[in-house]
Short mmCIF file of C-alpha atoms in Angstrom, two decimals:
data_model
loop_
_atom_site.label_atom_id
_atom_site.label_comp_id
_atom_site.label_asym_id
_atom_site.label_seq_id
_atom_site.Cartn_x
_atom_site.Cartn_y
_atom_site.Cartn_z
CA UNK A 11 88.04 82.55 91.85
CA UNK A 12 86.94 84.11 88.57
CA UNK A 13 86.92 81.90 85.47
CA UNK A 14 86.07 83.21 82.00
CA UNK A 15 84.58 80.85 79.38
CA UNK A 16 84.18 81.45 75.65
CA UNK A 17 82.12 78.96 73.61
CA UNK A 18 82.68 78.20 69.93
CA UNK A 19 81.64 75.70 67.28
CA UNK A 20 84.24 73.70 65.34
CA UNK A 21 84.46 70.76 62.98
CA UNK A 22 86.60 67.65 63.20
CA UNK A 23 90.04 68.25 61.73
CA UNK A 24 90.01 72.04 62.17
CA UNK A 25 93.41 73.26 63.40
CA UNK A 26 93.20 76.16 65.82
CA UNK A 27 95.53 78.35 67.86
CA UNK A 28 94.77 80.15 71.14
CA UNK A 29 97.04 82.74 72.77
CA UNK A 30 96.89 84.80 75.94
CA UNK A 31 98.73 88.10 76.39
CA UNK A 32 98.70 89.52 79.92
CA UNK A 33 101.98 90.01 81.77
CA UNK A 34 103.68 91.50 78.71
CA UNK A 35 100.95 94.16 78.75
CA UNK A 36 101.47 94.97 82.44
CA UNK A 37 98.71 92.74 83.82
CA UNK A 38 99.41 90.58 86.91
CA UNK A 39 97.48 87.62 85.44
CA UNK A 40 99.39 84.32 85.48
CA UNK A 41 97.15 82.79 82.85
CA UNK A 42 96.04 79.20 82.60
CA UNK A 43 94.41 78.28 79.29
CA UNK A 44 92.23 75.20 78.67
CA UNK A 45 89.95 73.83 75.96
CA UNK A 46 86.95 71.74 77.11
CA UNK A 47 84.31 69.74 75.26
CA UNK A 48 80.55 70.11 75.78
CA UNK A 49 80.73 67.63 78.70
CA UNK A 50 83.32 69.71 80.55
CA UNK A 51 86.20 67.31 79.86
CA UNK A 52 89.60 69.02 79.49
CA UNK A 53 91.00 68.29 76.02
CA UNK A 54 94.20 70.34 76.20
CA UNK A 55 95.77 72.76 78.68
CA UNK A 56 98.69 75.19 78.88
CA UNK A 57 100.03 77.22 81.79
CA UNK A 58 103.17 78.97 80.51
CA UNK A 59 104.01 78.94 76.82
CA UNK A 60 107.54 77.77 76.08
CA UNK A 61 109.82 77.98 73.10
CA UNK A 62 111.56 75.01 71.47
CA UNK A 63 114.39 75.12 73.99
CA UNK A 64 111.90 74.60 76.83
CA UNK A 65 112.30 78.08 78.28
CA UNK A 66 109.03 79.23 79.83
CA UNK A 67 110.01 82.90 80.07
CA UNK A 68 108.83 85.03 77.15
CA UNK A 69 111.58 86.45 74.97
CA UNK A 70 109.15 87.71 72.38
CA UNK A 71 105.59 88.57 73.38
CA UNK A 72 104.21 87.76 69.93
CA UNK A 73 105.83 84.35 69.56
CA UNK A 74 105.80 83.31 73.22
CA UNK A 75 102.70 84.74 74.95
CA UNK A 76 101.76 84.08 78.57
CA UNK A 77 99.83 80.93 77.64
CA UNK A 78 99.50 79.32 74.25
CA UNK A 79 97.82 76.32 72.63
CA UNK A 80 99.20 76.24 69.10
CA UNK A 81 97.98 74.13 66.17
CA UNK A 82 95.39 72.12 68.13
CA UNK A 83 93.41 69.64 66.02
CA UNK A 84 89.66 69.48 66.80
CA UNK A 85 88.81 65.83 67.61
CA UNK A 86 85.16 65.88 66.47
CA UNK A 87 82.35 68.18 65.34
CA UNK A 88 80.75 70.02 68.21
CA UNK A 89 80.67 72.84 70.69
CA UNK A 90 83.77 73.65 72.72
CA UNK A 91 84.82 76.13 75.39
CA UNK A 92 88.03 78.09 75.84
CA UNK A 93 88.56 78.63 79.57
CA UNK A 94 90.83 81.35 80.99
CA UNK A 95 91.74 81.66 84.66
CA UNK A 96 94.55 82.95 86.82
CA UNK A 97 96.75 80.05 87.96
CA UNK A 98 96.41 81.22 91.59
CA UNK A 99 92.68 81.95 91.16
CA UNK A 100 93.17 85.68 91.67
CA UNK A 101 90.96 88.31 90.06
CA UNK A 102 89.93 91.96 89.99
CA UNK A 103 89.86 95.01 87.76
CA UNK A 104 93.65 94.92 87.22
CA UNK A 105 93.58 91.31 86.00
CA UNK A 106 92.99 92.02 82.33
CA UNK A 107 94.19 89.98 79.38
CA UNK A 108 93.91 89.63 75.62
CA UNK A 109 92.72 86.33 74.15
CA UNK A 110 93.41 85.48 70.51
CA UNK A 111 91.56 82.55 68.93
CA UNK A 112 92.03 81.80 65.23
CA UNK A 113 92.75 79.11 62.64
CA UNK A 114 96.40 78.07 62.67
CA UNK A 115 98.66 80.16 60.43
CA UNK A 116 102.19 78.95 59.61
CA UNK A 117 104.66 81.62 60.67
CA UNK A 118 108.33 82.42 61.11
CA UNK A 119 110.48 84.15 63.74
CA UNK A 120 114.23 84.83 63.53
CA UNK A 121 116.77 85.82 66.16
CA UNK A 122 120.34 86.97 65.47
CA UNK A 123 123.44 86.97 67.66
CA UNK A 124 125.93 89.68 66.63
CA UNK A 125 127.98 89.84 69.85
CA UNK A 126 130.89 88.14 68.07
CA UNK A 127 130.48 89.99 64.77
CA UNK A 128 133.51 92.32 64.65
CA UNK A 129 134.32 93.61 61.18
CA UNK A 130 137.22 95.73 59.96
CA UNK A 131 138.64 96.48 56.47
CA UNK A 132 140.14 93.34 54.98
CA UNK A 133 138.49 90.93 57.43
CA UNK A 134 135.49 88.62 57.62
CA UNK A 135 133.16 87.86 60.52
CA UNK A 136 130.07 85.67 61.13
CA UNK A 137 126.61 86.51 62.41
CA UNK A 138 124.63 83.62 63.87
CA UNK A 139 120.91 83.24 63.07
CA UNK A 140 118.35 80.99 64.75
CA UNK A 141 114.99 80.17 63.16
CA UNK A 142 111.75 79.37 64.97
CA UNK A 143 108.99 77.86 62.82
CA UNK A 144 105.40 78.28 63.97
CA UNK A 145 102.19 76.35 63.51
CA UNK A 146 103.09 73.81 60.87
CA UNK A 147 105.73 75.71 58.90
CA UNK A 148 108.16 73.31 57.24
CA UNK A 149 110.84 73.49 54.59
CA UNK A 150 113.98 75.59 54.20
CA UNK A 151 114.32 79.24 55.21
CA UNK A 152 116.33 81.42 52.83
CA UNK A 153 118.35 84.24 54.42
CA UNK A 154 119.30 87.63 52.96
CA UNK A 155 120.82 90.88 54.22
CA UNK A 156 119.57 94.40 53.52
CA UNK A 157 121.48 97.62 54.24
CA UNK A 158 125.09 96.50 53.78
CA UNK A 159 127.54 99.44 54.02
CA UNK A 160 129.86 100.26 51.07
CA UNK A 161 132.56 97.68 50.51
CA UNK A 162 130.88 94.97 52.60
CA UNK A 163 129.47 91.77 51.09
CA UNK A 164 127.52 88.92 52.67
CA UNK A 165 127.33 85.19 52.06
CA UNK A 166 124.00 83.99 53.39
CA UNK A 167 123.32 80.41 54.31
CA UNK A 168 120.01 78.62 54.03
CA UNK A 169 118.44 76.96 57.02
CA UNK A 170 117.42 73.43 55.86
CA UNK A 171 113.96 72.09 56.52
CA UNK A 172 115.15 69.99 59.45
CA UNK A 173 117.50 72.66 60.82
CA UNK A 174 117.29 75.70 63.07
CA UNK A 175 120.66 77.50 62.88
CA UNK A 176 122.71 79.18 60.17
CA UNK A 177 125.58 81.64 59.72
CA UNK A 178 125.92 84.78 57.63
CA UNK A 179 129.52 85.66 56.71
CA UNK A 180 130.28 89.35 56.27
CA UNK A 181 133.44 90.45 54.45
CA UNK A 182 134.84 93.99 54.27
CA UNK A 183 137.12 94.91 51.38
CA UNK A 184 140.60 96.29 52.09
CA UNK A 185 139.50 99.77 51.02
CA UNK A 186 136.18 99.73 52.91
CA UNK A 187 135.48 102.99 54.77
CA UNK A 188 135.62 102.65 58.53
CA UNK A 189 132.29 103.21 60.28
CA UNK A 190 131.08 102.75 63.83
CA UNK A 191 127.94 100.82 62.95
CA UNK A 192 125.49 99.94 60.20
CA UNK A 193 121.77 99.27 60.35
CA UNK A 194 121.69 95.79 58.85
CA UNK A 195 118.47 93.86 58.40
CA UNK A 196 118.65 90.07 58.19
CA UNK A 197 115.55 88.66 56.51
CA UNK A 198 114.26 85.10 56.43
CA UNK A 199 111.87 83.83 53.76
CA UNK A 200 109.92 80.57 53.59
CA UNK A 201 107.02 79.16 51.60
CA UNK A 202 103.69 78.42 53.27
CA UNK A 203 103.33 74.60 53.04
CA UNK A 204 99.55 75.00 52.70
CA UNK A 205 99.68 77.73 50.04
CA UNK A 206 102.69 77.72 47.71
CA UNK A 207 101.80 81.21 46.46
CA UNK A 208 102.23 82.70 49.95
CA UNK A 209 105.71 83.74 51.05
CA UNK A 210 106.35 84.06 54.78
CA UNK A 211 109.00 86.61 55.74
CA UNK A 212 110.44 87.84 59.03
CA UNK A 213 113.18 90.26 60.10
CA UNK A 214 115.66 88.87 62.61
CA UNK A 215 115.48 90.30 66.13
CA UNK A 216 118.75 90.66 68.10
CA UNK A 217 119.14 88.48 71.21
#
């Protein structure tokens, strides 16, 4: 029945993000995360963080932690509490967790599907990329490829501001040397909507 509470001061309009990491670090905690006002009223709550497809299971522990309240807008000046508990009210020395609390920061995460990318001399093949925008990131995401082997070129699409998916087309010349594999890096780049001088980049992670 252990509940941990962390108090903080905030001003109206502040945009904050809270994340819990537990199970991905080997802890048995099934975290429940809540923000309360100074009267004890629950303002927002999250049990299991989910990605944009609605999947509750974490595919990436940085983007999809055990529990997450992302880009929450503070309703008024005052004192607030972040409350952390196990969903089943369990506790003990093994029930550790990491809590991150910070101002929102627009971010980017990319995933790539190369299961169907089969390339041979004189042929072309696609690689499929999916973009996940975090905490207020908007606008297009420009794609590029690093580490292409000799004789191979890439045509990289741009993910539009209202889109999530894109293709990269790889083409091998007729005289391309045959190799078993290549360590390609697909990179996405976007502009921070709150700071045009800040570029946000991410390397695509295979499914």
